Amino acid sequence: MIYGQVENLFCFLSGGGALPEKFDLKNYLLEMVKLHPSDFKEDWLAGASAGIDVKKKYLSGASDRFLQQFVQDVDGRNAHLLNEIQRLGAELEAAKAAGNHEREGQLLALLGQAISKIPDMSQQAPAAPVMHHQIPSRISSVPFRDIANRYLEIKRASVSIETYNHFVAACSLFGRFTDTTRELHTFTRKDSSAFINVLRQMPKYWGKSPKEETMTLGEIVAYHRTRNPGYVTLSTDTMSRHINKMAEIWSYAISIGELDDKKEYDIWSKHMVTAINEQTVDRRPFKETELAALMETLWKPRININTVRQIISVATYTGMRLEEICRLRPCDIHEVEGVLCFDIRIHRDADGKEIWNPKSEAGERLIPVHSYIKNSTGLIERAKNCEKSKRDRIFFDLPYAASTNKYGAAFSQRFSKFKKDAGLPRETTFHSFRHLFRTMLGHRSDGLN
């Protein structure tokens, strides 16, 4: 970074710039150090790692003194690396608070580089049996709050917005009923079981009212039971998702050496997860009478009716998921061996970075374009016009929901109201078009073929 600053000065001067008469290069560079302390990584780290690698070769049969020194070298190297990560985290918080987005991006990149240097503990040589005195394992003193915040910062840059929000929700709920300043190693299976018991009692739609922000668990449950005696609790899937997110945080703490990899700290696995009053709805395909009811119902504005017709037509004749349809680009409709197809694949930006991925491995596929879509919907002409006008997406009029990273969110909400206006039951959703397509192909075994 120092070399970069000096280079910038030379470029400035060679371009005709002029420095102040009393410009002090030394003080200038010292100021840069104060502004960007985390950019100055000592060569000590690389040297320490090299020394550790050399000593590994001589562990077998080595004296206690040599083994003790080796362990101290490893601990010192790891402590230095963790200190670097903590310092980066603190700088990142300061950059965010100051609204310095450019520096925030730089720090996230540096944080990723530092984390990538965390040694793979599976490759470390095991303690030799000749040691007479075992070095006591270090017990973490890091509070849950700190380790969770650090992990959330890492996930922010590596997962979708929806997945990141799942992490935030799990941590927020855990923090709502737990002392987050407790040191991580003090939590036991009794604590995780208590949290799971909280999850089992939580109403499915909790947190919608400001009144609940100061309520205890008992008060929240009583509040919802008063409004709905048969209130629905969180589903088993939602509970399992929260538990899995918490388990990831514990695994992260172990991976960076903040928590010992011991059985007693495995507090999130092998729990029996059952909901108290889970609301399950068996989604099914539309019936002919229900399709007729949809056709006779007035579609209210906000989303263009032609867009609605084309999206529903694609869903009906391809079985594609809503988000797959809403993200269709002009280049996703092309011929394959003489057959016009929808090409469902990973979307990447100009730099090759993945920005959207189909739901599963089976999500990437080619789907022939039905003759009805070709001849009666105007979709192909729309795609060609979008290509000429350099539109990124065919359904460019759909708004983007940043909170979920989806283009189909607004359409889904609007279709839900449309379906209710048509008098259709809860078992039907937009996904019922996918079930309908599957039924028409004879791929169902529940008597609905």
GROMACS .gro file of C-alpha atoms in nm:
model
  449
    1MET     CA    1   0.000   0.000   0.000
    2ILE     CA    2   0.296   0.234   0.076
    3TYR     CA    3   0.437   0.164  -0.270
    4GLY     CA    4   0.095   0.242  -0.417
    5GLN     CA    5   0.079   0.576  -0.240
    6VAL     CA    6   0.427   0.673  -0.363
    7GLU     CA    7   0.332   0.567  -0.716
    8ASN     CA    8   0.020   0.783  -0.697
    9LEU     CA    9   0.235   1.083  -0.601
   10PHE     CA   10   0.469   1.029  -0.895
   11CYS     CA   11   0.174   0.994  -1.134
   12PHE     CA   12   0.028   1.314  -0.991
   13LEU     CA   13   0.353   1.503  -1.044
   14SER     CA   14   0.418   1.359  -1.391
   15GLY     CA   15   0.071   1.474  -1.491
   16GLY     CA   16   0.160   1.834  -1.414
   17GLY     CA   17   0.042   1.840  -1.052
   18ALA     CA   18   0.224   2.038  -0.784
   19LEU     CA   19   0.274   1.948  -0.418
   20PRO     CA   20   0.269   2.208  -0.137
   21GLU     CA   21   0.603   2.382  -0.082
   22LYS     CA   22   0.642   2.227   0.266
   23PHE     CA   23   0.511   1.882   0.171
   24ASP     CA   24   0.647   1.616   0.411
   25LEU     CA   25   0.651   1.272   0.244
   26LYS     CA   26   0.723   1.088   0.569
   27ASN     CA   27   0.431   1.242   0.756
   28TYR     CA   28   0.205   1.190   0.456
   29LEU     CA   29   0.281   0.817   0.450
   30LEU     CA   30   0.237   0.792   0.828
   31GLU     CA   31  -0.110   0.943   0.790
   32MET     CA   32  -0.190   0.678   0.529
   33VAL     CA   33  -0.086   0.411   0.777
   34LYS     CA   34  -0.326   0.555   1.037
   35LEU     CA   35  -0.611   0.560   0.785
   36HIS     CA   36  -0.549   0.206   0.656
   37PRO     CA   37  -0.374   0.009   0.933
   38SER     CA   38  -0.511  -0.327   0.818
   39ASP     CA   39  -0.344  -0.293   0.478
   40PHE     CA   40  -0.001  -0.339   0.636
   41LYS     CA   41   0.044  -0.714   0.674
   42GLU     CA   42   0.377  -0.808   0.822
   43ASP     CA   43   0.599  -1.052   0.633
   44TRP     CA   44   0.618  -1.225   0.971
   45LEU     CA   45   0.303  -1.425   0.890
   46ALA     CA   46   0.449  -1.583   0.577
   47GLY     CA   47   0.780  -1.647   0.754
   48ALA     CA   48   0.608  -1.808   1.052
   49SER     CA   49   0.406  -2.039   0.828
   50ALA     CA   50   0.719  -2.140   0.636
   51GLY     CA   51   0.900  -2.218   0.962
   52ILE     CA   52   0.607  -2.428   1.084
   53ASP     CA   53   0.602  -2.628   0.760
   54VAL     CA   54   0.975  -2.705   0.797
   55LYS     CA   55   0.941  -2.814   1.161
   56LYS     CA   56   0.655  -3.051   1.074
   57LYS     CA   57   0.907  -3.284   0.907
   58TYR     CA   58   1.088  -3.342   1.236
   59LEU     CA   59   0.795  -3.400   1.473
   60SER     CA   60   0.818  -3.777   1.478
   61GLY     CA   61   1.025  -3.881   1.778
   62ALA     CA   62   1.110  -3.522   1.867
   63SER     CA   63   1.180  -3.411   2.222
   64ASP     CA   64   0.913  -3.250   2.439
   65ARG     CA   65   1.090  -2.918   2.414
   66PHE     CA   66   1.081  -2.924   2.034
   67LEU     CA   67   0.712  -3.022   2.034
   68GLN     CA   68   0.627  -2.749   2.284
   69GLN     CA   69   0.801  -2.492   2.065
   70PHE     CA   70   0.616  -2.618   1.756
   71VAL     CA   71   0.279  -2.579   1.930
   72GLN     CA   72   0.375  -2.230   2.046
   73ASP     CA   73   0.472  -2.136   1.690
   74VAL     CA   74   0.134  -2.256   1.558
   75ASP     CA   75  -0.056  -2.075   1.834
   76GLY     CA   76   0.142  -1.755   1.769
   77ARG     CA   77   0.080  -1.767   1.396
   78ASN     CA   78  -0.292  -1.831   1.446
   79ALA     CA   79  -0.324  -1.559   1.711
   80HIS     CA   80  -0.159  -1.311   1.473
   81LEU     CA   81  -0.401  -1.408   1.196
   82LEU     CA   82  -0.708  -1.385   1.422
   83ASN     CA   83  -0.593  -1.046   1.547
   84GLU     CA   84  -0.573  -0.933   1.184
   85ILE     CA   85  -0.929  -1.053   1.122
   86GLN     CA   86  -1.058  -0.879   1.436
   87ARG     CA   87  -0.888  -0.555   1.335
   88LEU     CA   88  -1.039  -0.576   0.988
   89GLY     CA   89  -1.381  -0.634   1.144
   90ALA     CA   90  -1.346  -0.326   1.362
   91GLU     CA   91  -1.239  -0.114   1.064
   92LEU     CA   92  -1.530  -0.249   0.864
   93GLU     CA   93  -1.775  -0.138   1.132
   94ALA     CA   94  -1.615   0.209   1.135
   95ALA     CA   95  -1.635   0.234   0.754
   96LYS     CA   96  -2.002   0.133   0.759
   97ALA     CA   97  -2.080   0.384   1.032
   98ALA     CA   98  -1.908   0.657   0.831
   99GLY     CA   99  -2.094   0.559   0.513
  100ASN     CA  100  -1.764   0.497   0.331
  101HIS     CA  101  -1.889   0.233   0.085
  102GLU     CA  102  -1.567   0.225  -0.116
  103ARG     CA  103  -1.359   0.149   0.191
  104GLU     CA  104  -1.623  -0.099   0.307
  105GLY     CA  105  -1.579  -0.294  -0.017
  106GLN     CA  106  -1.199  -0.288   0.019
  107LEU     CA  107  -1.222  -0.416   0.375
  108LEU     CA  108  -1.460  -0.697   0.280
  109ALA     CA  109  -1.208  -0.810   0.019
  110LEU     CA  110  -0.923  -0.792   0.273
  111LEU     CA  111  -1.133  -0.981   0.524
  112GLY     CA  112  -1.194  -1.254   0.268
  113GLN     CA  113  -0.819  -1.277   0.198
  114ALA     CA  114  -0.738  -1.300   0.569
  115ILE     CA  115  -0.999  -1.570   0.628
  116SER     CA  116  -0.870  -1.768   0.329
  117LYS     CA  117  -0.532  -1.790   0.510
  118ILE     CA  118  -0.682  -1.962   0.813
  119PRO     CA  119  -0.491  -2.293   0.834
  120ASP     CA  120  -0.677  -2.616   0.761
  121MET     CA  121  -0.662  -2.786   1.102
  122SER     CA  122  -0.714  -3.124   0.937
  123GLN     CA  123  -0.367  -3.085   0.787
  124GLN     CA  124  -0.197  -3.007   1.118
  125ALA     CA  125   0.019  -3.289   1.252
  126PRO     CA  126  -0.142  -3.458   1.554
  127ALA     CA  127   0.020  -3.425   1.891
  128ALA     CA  128   0.294  -3.687   1.918
  129PRO     CA  129   0.231  -3.963   2.176
  130VAL     CA  130   0.577  -3.908   2.328
  131MET     CA  131   0.463  -3.584   2.494
  132HIS     CA  132   0.448  -3.619   2.870
  133HIS     CA  133   0.275  -3.288   2.939
  134GLN     CA  134  -0.026  -3.193   2.731
  135ILE     CA  135  -0.069  -2.821   2.672
  136PRO     CA  136  -0.416  -2.723   2.801
  137SER     CA  137  -0.654  -2.625   2.521
  138ARG     CA  138  -0.745  -2.259   2.500
  139ILE     CA  139  -1.101  -2.179   2.599
  140SER     CA  140  -1.278  -1.913   2.398
  141SER     CA  141  -1.374  -1.590   2.567
  142VAL     CA  142  -1.553  -1.450   2.260
  143PRO     CA  143  -1.919  -1.358   2.322
  144PHE     CA  144  -2.185  -1.500   2.092
  145ARG     CA  145  -2.272  -1.148   1.978
  146ASP     CA  146  -1.921  -1.082   1.846
  147ILE     CA  147  -1.876  -1.412   1.664
  148ALA     CA  148  -2.225  -1.383   1.511
  149ASN     CA  149  -2.155  -1.032   1.383
  150ARG     CA  150  -1.827  -1.142   1.227
  151TYR     CA  151  -1.992  -1.436   1.055
  152LEU     CA  152  -2.278  -1.221   0.927
  153GLU     CA  153  -2.027  -0.982   0.768
  154ILE     CA  154  -1.868  -1.274   0.584
  155LYS     CA  155  -2.204  -1.415   0.470
  156ARG     CA  156  -2.321  -1.073   0.352
  157ALA     CA  157  -2.072  -1.089   0.064
  158SER     CA  158  -2.108  -1.459  -0.021
  159VAL     CA  159  -2.478  -1.555  -0.012
  160SER     CA  160  -2.803  -1.430  -0.158
  161ILE     CA  161  -3.001  -1.159   0.019
  162GLU     CA  162  -3.269  -1.413   0.109
  163THR     CA  163  -3.018  -1.650   0.272
  164TYR     CA  164  -2.849  -1.360   0.452
  165ASN     CA  165  -3.187  -1.250   0.591
  166HIS     CA  166  -3.240  -1.605   0.720
  167PHE     CA  167  -2.914  -1.573   0.917
  168VAL     CA  168  -3.020  -1.235   1.055
  169ALA     CA  169  -3.362  -1.370   1.157
  170ALA     CA  170  -3.210  -1.670   1.338
  171CYS     CA  171  -2.956  -1.453   1.524
  172SER     CA  172  -3.221  -1.193   1.613
  173LEU     CA  173  -3.455  -1.457   1.752
  174PHE     CA  174  -3.174  -1.623   1.947
  175GLY     CA  175  -3.069  -1.285   2.087
  176ARG     CA  176  -3.427  -1.199   2.179
  177PHE     CA  177  -3.441  -1.475   2.441
  178THR     CA  178  -3.072  -1.528   2.520
  179ASP     CA  179  -2.791  -1.325   2.675
  180THR     CA  180  -2.575  -1.264   2.368
  181THR     CA  181  -2.284  -1.132   2.578
  182ARG     CA  182  -2.223  -1.483   2.715
  183GLU     CA  183  -1.897  -1.643   2.610
  184LEU     CA  184  -1.953  -1.900   2.338
  185HIS     CA  185  -1.801  -2.194   2.526
  186THR     CA  186  -2.048  -2.149   2.816
  187PHE     CA  187  -2.348  -2.254   2.605
  188THR     CA  188  -2.457  -2.618   2.648
  189ARG     CA  189  -2.716  -2.850   2.494
  190LYS     CA  190  -2.956  -2.731   2.763
  191ASP     CA  191  -2.932  -2.382   2.615
  192SER     CA  192  -2.990  -2.504   2.259
  193SER     CA  193  -3.282  -2.720   2.377
  194ALA     CA  194  -3.431  -2.418   2.555
  195PHE     CA  195  -3.404  -2.214   2.235
  196ILE     CA  196  -3.571  -2.492   2.034
  197ASN     CA  197  -3.852  -2.496   2.291
  198VAL     CA  198  -3.892  -2.122   2.231
  199LEU     CA  199  -3.911  -2.187   1.856
  200ARG     CA  200  -4.181  -2.451   1.908
  201GLN     CA  201  -4.404  -2.197   2.086
  202MET     CA  202  -4.345  -1.900   1.856
  203PRO     CA  203  -4.651  -1.802   1.647
  204LYS     CA  204  -4.595  -1.828   1.273
  205TYR     CA  205  -4.672  -1.460   1.216
  206TRP     CA  206  -4.505  -1.316   1.524
  207GLY     CA  207  -4.338  -0.975   1.512
  208LYS     CA  208  -4.601  -0.809   1.295
  209SER     CA  209  -4.716  -0.579   1.576
  210PRO     CA  210  -4.492  -0.316   1.747
  211LYS     CA  211  -4.650  -0.427   2.076
  212GLU     CA  212  -4.452  -0.753   2.061
  213GLU     CA  213  -4.112  -0.580   2.072
  214THR     CA  214  -4.120  -0.557   2.452
  215MET     CA  215  -4.322  -0.872   2.525
  216THR     CA  216  -4.193  -1.188   2.690
  217LEU     CA  217  -4.245  -1.523   2.519
  218GLY     CA  218  -4.548  -1.597   2.738
  219GLU     CA  219  -4.701  -1.260   2.657
  220ILE     CA  220  -4.645  -1.310   2.282
  221VAL     CA  221  -4.813  -1.652   2.293
  222ALA     CA  222  -5.105  -1.517   2.500
  223TYR     CA  223  -5.144  -1.223   2.263
  224HIS     CA  224  -5.174  -1.450   1.960
  225ARG     CA  225  -5.400  -1.700   2.132
  226THR     CA  226  -5.635  -1.418   2.225
  227ARG     CA  227  -5.652  -1.308   1.861
  228ASN     CA  228  -5.672  -1.666   1.731
  229PRO     CA  229  -5.738  -1.953   1.977
  230GLY     CA  230  -5.604  -2.207   1.726
  231TYR     CA  231  -5.298  -2.002   1.640
  232VAL     CA  232  -5.037  -2.161   1.414
  233THR     CA  233  -4.678  -2.205   1.531
  234LEU     CA  234  -4.356  -2.203   1.329
  235SER     CA  235  -4.328  -2.494   1.089
  236THR     CA  236  -4.079  -2.776   1.134
  237ASP     CA  237  -3.889  -2.654   0.827
  238THR     CA  238  -3.860  -2.300   0.965
  239MET     CA  239  -3.743  -2.429   1.303
  240SER     CA  240  -3.483  -2.653   1.137
  241ARG     CA  241  -3.359  -2.359   0.930
  242HIS     CA  242  -3.304  -2.146   1.242
  243ILE     CA  243  -3.121  -2.434   1.414
  244ASN     CA  244  -2.899  -2.495   1.111
  245LYS     CA  245  -2.803  -2.126   1.096
  246MET     CA  246  -2.701  -2.132   1.463
  247ALA     CA  247  -2.500  -2.451   1.404
  248GLU     CA  248  -2.313  -2.274   1.122
  249ILE     CA  249  -2.204  -1.998   1.361
  250TRP     CA  250  -2.067  -2.254   1.608
  251SER     CA  251  -1.885  -2.432   1.322
  252TYR     CA  252  -1.738  -2.101   1.210
  253ALA     CA  253  -1.609  -2.033   1.563
  254ILE     CA  254  -1.438  -2.374   1.563
  255SER     CA  255  -1.291  -2.318   1.216
  256ILE     CA  256  -1.114  -1.996   1.320
  257GLY     CA  257  -0.996  -2.128   1.655
  258GLU     CA  258  -1.234  -1.933   1.877
  259LEU     CA  259  -1.391  -2.255   2.007
  260ASP     CA  260  -1.229  -2.593   2.067
  261ASP     CA  261  -1.346  -2.876   1.843
  262LYS     CA  262  -1.486  -3.085   2.124
  263LYS     CA  263  -1.794  -3.302   2.151
  264GLU     CA  264  -1.925  -3.094   2.441
  265TYR     CA  265  -1.949  -2.790   2.210
  266ASP     CA  266  -2.157  -2.976   1.950
  267ILE     CA  267  -2.483  -2.843   2.094
  268TRP     CA  268  -2.699  -2.810   1.781
  269SER     CA  269  -2.701  -3.158   1.627
  270LYS     CA  270  -2.937  -3.453   1.685
  271HIS     CA  271  -3.229  -3.254   1.825
  272MET     CA  272  -3.586  -3.378   1.780
  273VAL     CA  273  -3.762  -3.094   1.598
  274THR     CA  274  -4.142  -3.108   1.607
  275ALA     CA  275  -4.392  -2.824   1.571
  276ILE     CA  276  -4.677  -2.778   1.818
  277ASN     CA  277  -4.940  -2.661   1.570
  278GLU     CA  278  -4.788  -2.658   1.222
  279GLN     CA  279  -5.013  -2.541   0.941
  280THR     CA  280  -4.960  -2.762   0.639
  281VAL     CA  281  -5.133  -2.714   0.309
  282ASP     CA  282  -5.107  -2.970   0.031
  283ARG     CA  283  -5.049  -2.761  -0.279
  284ARG     CA  284  -5.224  -2.907  -0.581
  285PRO     CA  285  -5.283  -2.831  -0.949
  286PHE     CA  286  -5.571  -2.613  -1.065
  287LYS     CA  287  -5.897  -2.778  -1.160
  288GLU     CA  288  -6.072  -2.687  -1.485
  289THR     CA  289  -6.342  -2.497  -1.296
  290GLU     CA  290  -6.077  -2.298  -1.110
  291LEU     CA  291  -5.899  -2.206  -1.434
  292ALA     CA  292  -6.233  -2.089  -1.572
  293ALA     CA  293  -6.287  -1.881  -1.257
  294LEU     CA  294  -5.948  -1.716  -1.307
  295MET     CA  295  -6.031  -1.631  -1.668
  296GLU     CA  296  -6.355  -1.465  -1.563
  297THR     CA  297  -6.195  -1.257  -1.285
  298LEU     CA  298  -6.088  -0.900  -1.349
  299TRP     CA  299  -5.713  -0.842  -1.317
  300LYS     CA  300  -5.659  -0.516  -1.132
  301PRO     CA  301  -5.383  -0.277  -1.250
  302ARG     CA  302  -5.022  -0.228  -1.134
  303ILE     CA  303  -4.882  -0.506  -1.355
  304ASN     CA  304  -4.959  -0.489  -1.726
  305ILE     CA  305  -5.223  -0.741  -1.837
  306ASN     CA  306  -5.012  -0.856  -2.135
  307THR     CA  307  -4.724  -0.931  -1.901
  308VAL     CA  308  -4.964  -1.130  -1.682
  309ARG     CA  309  -5.099  -1.330  -1.977
  310GLN     CA  310  -4.752  -1.415  -2.106
  311ILE     CA  311  -4.620  -1.519  -1.764
  312ILE     CA  312  -4.921  -1.743  -1.699
  313SER     CA  313  -4.896  -1.893  -2.049
  314VAL     CA  314  -4.529  -1.979  -2.000
  315ALA     CA  315  -4.604  -2.135  -1.658
  316THR     CA  316  -4.891  -2.341  -1.799
  317TYR     CA  317  -4.705  -2.474  -2.106
  318THR     CA  318  -4.359  -2.525  -1.952
  319GLY     CA  319  -4.400  -2.587  -1.578
  320MET     CA  320  -4.132  -2.324  -1.508
  321ARG     CA  321  -4.108  -2.166  -1.164
  322LEU     CA  322  -4.221  -1.804  -1.128
  323GLU     CA  323  -3.873  -1.657  -1.067
  324GLU     CA  324  -3.735  -1.851  -1.364
  325ILE     CA  325  -3.998  -1.691  -1.585
  326CYS     CA  326  -3.956  -1.341  -1.446
  327ARG     CA  327  -3.579  -1.355  -1.503
  328LEU     CA  328  -3.600  -1.468  -1.866
  329ARG     CA  329  -3.360  -1.276  -2.091
  330PRO     CA  330  -3.380  -1.245  -2.471
  331CYS     CA  331  -3.074  -1.471  -2.498
  332ASP     CA  332  -3.255  -1.743  -2.300
  333ILE     CA  333  -3.481  -1.817  -2.599
  334HIS     CA  334  -3.285  -1.976  -2.883
  335GLU     CA  335  -3.279  -2.278  -3.113
  336VAL     CA  336  -3.113  -2.603  -3.010
  337GLU     CA  337  -3.078  -2.852  -3.299
  338GLY     CA  338  -3.357  -2.674  -3.485
  339VAL     CA  339  -3.596  -2.660  -3.186
  340LEU     CA  340  -3.679  -2.327  -3.020
  341CYS     CA  341  -3.616  -2.365  -2.645
  342PHE     CA  342  -3.616  -2.184  -2.314
  343ASP     CA  343  -3.264  -2.215  -2.172
  344ILE     CA  344  -3.279  -2.213  -1.791
  345ARG     CA  345  -2.924  -2.159  -1.666
  346ILE     CA  346  -2.705  -1.967  -1.421
  347HIS     CA  347  -2.696  -1.591  -1.480
  348ARG     CA  348  -2.361  -1.411  -1.457
  349ASP     CA  349  -2.257  -1.048  -1.481
  350ALA     CA  350  -2.003  -0.901  -1.725
  351ASP     CA  351  -1.717  -1.011  -1.497
  352GLY     CA  352  -1.841  -1.370  -1.481
  353LYS     CA  353  -1.971  -1.341  -1.125
  354GLU     CA  354  -2.281  -1.549  -1.051
  355ILE     CA  355  -2.583  -1.328  -0.983
  356TRP     CA  356  -2.862  -1.588  -0.995
  357ASN     CA  357  -2.881  -1.964  -0.986
  358PRO     CA  358  -3.179  -2.193  -1.060
  359LYS     CA  359  -3.323  -2.363  -0.756
  360SER     CA  360  -3.140  -2.696  -0.793
  361GLU     CA  361  -2.919  -2.900  -1.024
  362ALA     CA  362  -3.238  -3.000  -1.203
  363GLY     CA  363  -3.309  -2.628  -1.243
  364GLU     CA  364  -3.065  -2.599  -1.535
  365ARG     CA  365  -3.250  -2.739  -1.834
  366LEU     CA  366  -3.380  -2.683  -2.186
  367ILE     CA  367  -3.756  -2.662  -2.236
  368PRO     CA  368  -3.908  -2.667  -2.588
  369VAL     CA  369  -4.127  -2.364  -2.662
  370HIS     CA  370  -4.487  -2.481  -2.714
  371SER     CA  371  -4.660  -2.379  -3.037
  372TYR     CA  372  -4.925  -2.188  -2.837
  373ILE     CA  373  -4.654  -1.967  -2.684
  374LYS     CA  374  -4.496  -1.916  -3.027
  375ASN     CA  375  -4.813  -1.828  -3.213
  376SER     CA  376  -5.066  -1.685  -2.968
  377THR     CA  377  -4.895  -1.490  -2.689
  378GLY     CA  378  -4.663  -1.240  -2.858
  379LEU     CA  379  -4.381  -1.350  -2.627
  380ILE     CA  380  -4.130  -1.429  -2.904
  381GLU     CA  381  -4.187  -1.090  -3.067
  382ARG     CA  382  -4.146  -0.925  -2.726
  383ALA     CA  383  -3.815  -1.107  -2.672
  384LYS     CA  384  -3.686  -0.991  -3.013
  385ASN     CA  385  -3.786  -0.630  -2.941
  386CYS     CA  386  -3.610  -0.647  -2.603
  387GLU     CA  387  -3.298  -0.775  -2.774
  388LYS     CA  388  -3.305  -0.488  -3.026
  389SER     CA  389  -3.354  -0.230  -2.751
  390LYS     CA  390  -3.086  -0.403  -2.537
  391ARG     CA  391  -3.321  -0.483  -2.250
  392ASP     CA  392  -3.169  -0.716  -1.990
  393ARG     CA  393  -3.493  -0.902  -1.927
  394ILE     CA  394  -3.802  -0.985  -2.129
  395PHE     CA  395  -4.038  -0.887  -1.846
  396PHE     CA  396  -3.852  -0.564  -1.775
  397ASP     CA  397  -4.164  -0.398  -1.628
  398LEU     CA  398  -4.156  -0.618  -1.318
  399PRO     CA  399  -4.003  -0.442  -1.014
  400TYR     CA  400  -3.700  -0.584  -0.834
  401ALA     CA  401  -3.735  -0.670  -0.464
  402ALA     CA  402  -3.394  -0.605  -0.309
  403SER     CA  403  -3.495  -0.767   0.023
  404THR     CA  404  -3.537  -1.107  -0.144
  405ASN     CA  405  -3.329  -1.060  -0.461
  406LYS     CA  406  -3.635  -1.152  -0.669
  407TYR     CA  407  -3.820  -1.010  -0.966
  408GLY     CA  408  -4.126  -1.228  -0.909
  409ALA     CA  409  -4.213  -1.108  -0.557
  410ALA     CA  410  -4.454  -0.831  -0.662
  411PHE     CA  411  -4.622  -1.056  -0.920
  412SER     CA  412  -4.662  -1.334  -0.660
  413GLN     CA  413  -4.834  -1.097  -0.416
  414ARG     CA  414  -5.060  -0.959  -0.687
  415PHE     CA  415  -5.150  -1.309  -0.813
  416SER     CA  416  -5.237  -1.416  -0.458
  417LYS     CA  417  -5.494  -1.135  -0.437
  418PHE     CA  418  -5.618  -1.218  -0.786
  419LYS     CA  419  -5.667  -1.583  -0.687
  420LYS     CA  420  -5.865  -1.481  -0.377
  421ASP     CA  421  -6.084  -1.252  -0.587
  422ALA     CA  422  -6.160  -1.555  -0.804
  423GLY     CA  423  -6.268  -1.752  -0.496
  424LEU     CA  424  -5.993  -2.015  -0.520
  425PRO     CA  425  -5.888  -2.210  -0.206
  426ARG     CA  426  -5.560  -2.185  -0.013
  427GLU     CA  427  -5.430  -2.511  -0.167
  428THR     CA  428  -5.380  -2.326  -0.495
  429THR     CA  429  -5.097  -2.082  -0.564
  430PHE     CA  430  -4.906  -1.969  -0.871
  431HIS     CA  431  -4.699  -2.287  -0.825
  432SER     CA  432  -5.019  -2.478  -0.907
  433PHE     CA  433  -4.948  -2.405  -1.275
  434ARG     CA  434  -4.631  -2.613  -1.236
  435HIS     CA  435  -4.834  -2.891  -1.074
  436LEU     CA  436  -5.087  -2.862  -1.356
  437PHE     CA  437  -4.817  -2.905  -1.621
  438ARG     CA  438  -4.682  -3.208  -1.436
  439THR     CA  439  -5.034  -3.353  -1.413
  440MET     CA  440  -5.102  -3.308  -1.784
  441LEU     CA  441  -4.781  -3.496  -1.864
  442GLY     CA  442  -4.899  -3.785  -1.645
  443HIS     CA  443  -4.621  -3.742  -1.389
  444ARG     CA  444  -4.842  -3.756  -1.083
  445SER     CA  445  -4.941  -4.072  -0.897
  446ASP     CA  446  -5.210  -3.927  -0.669
  447GLY     CA  447  -5.510  -3.996  -0.891
  448LEU     CA  448  -5.505  -3.651  -1.052
  449ASN     CA  449  -5.362  -3.760  -1.388
   0.00000   0.00000   0.00000
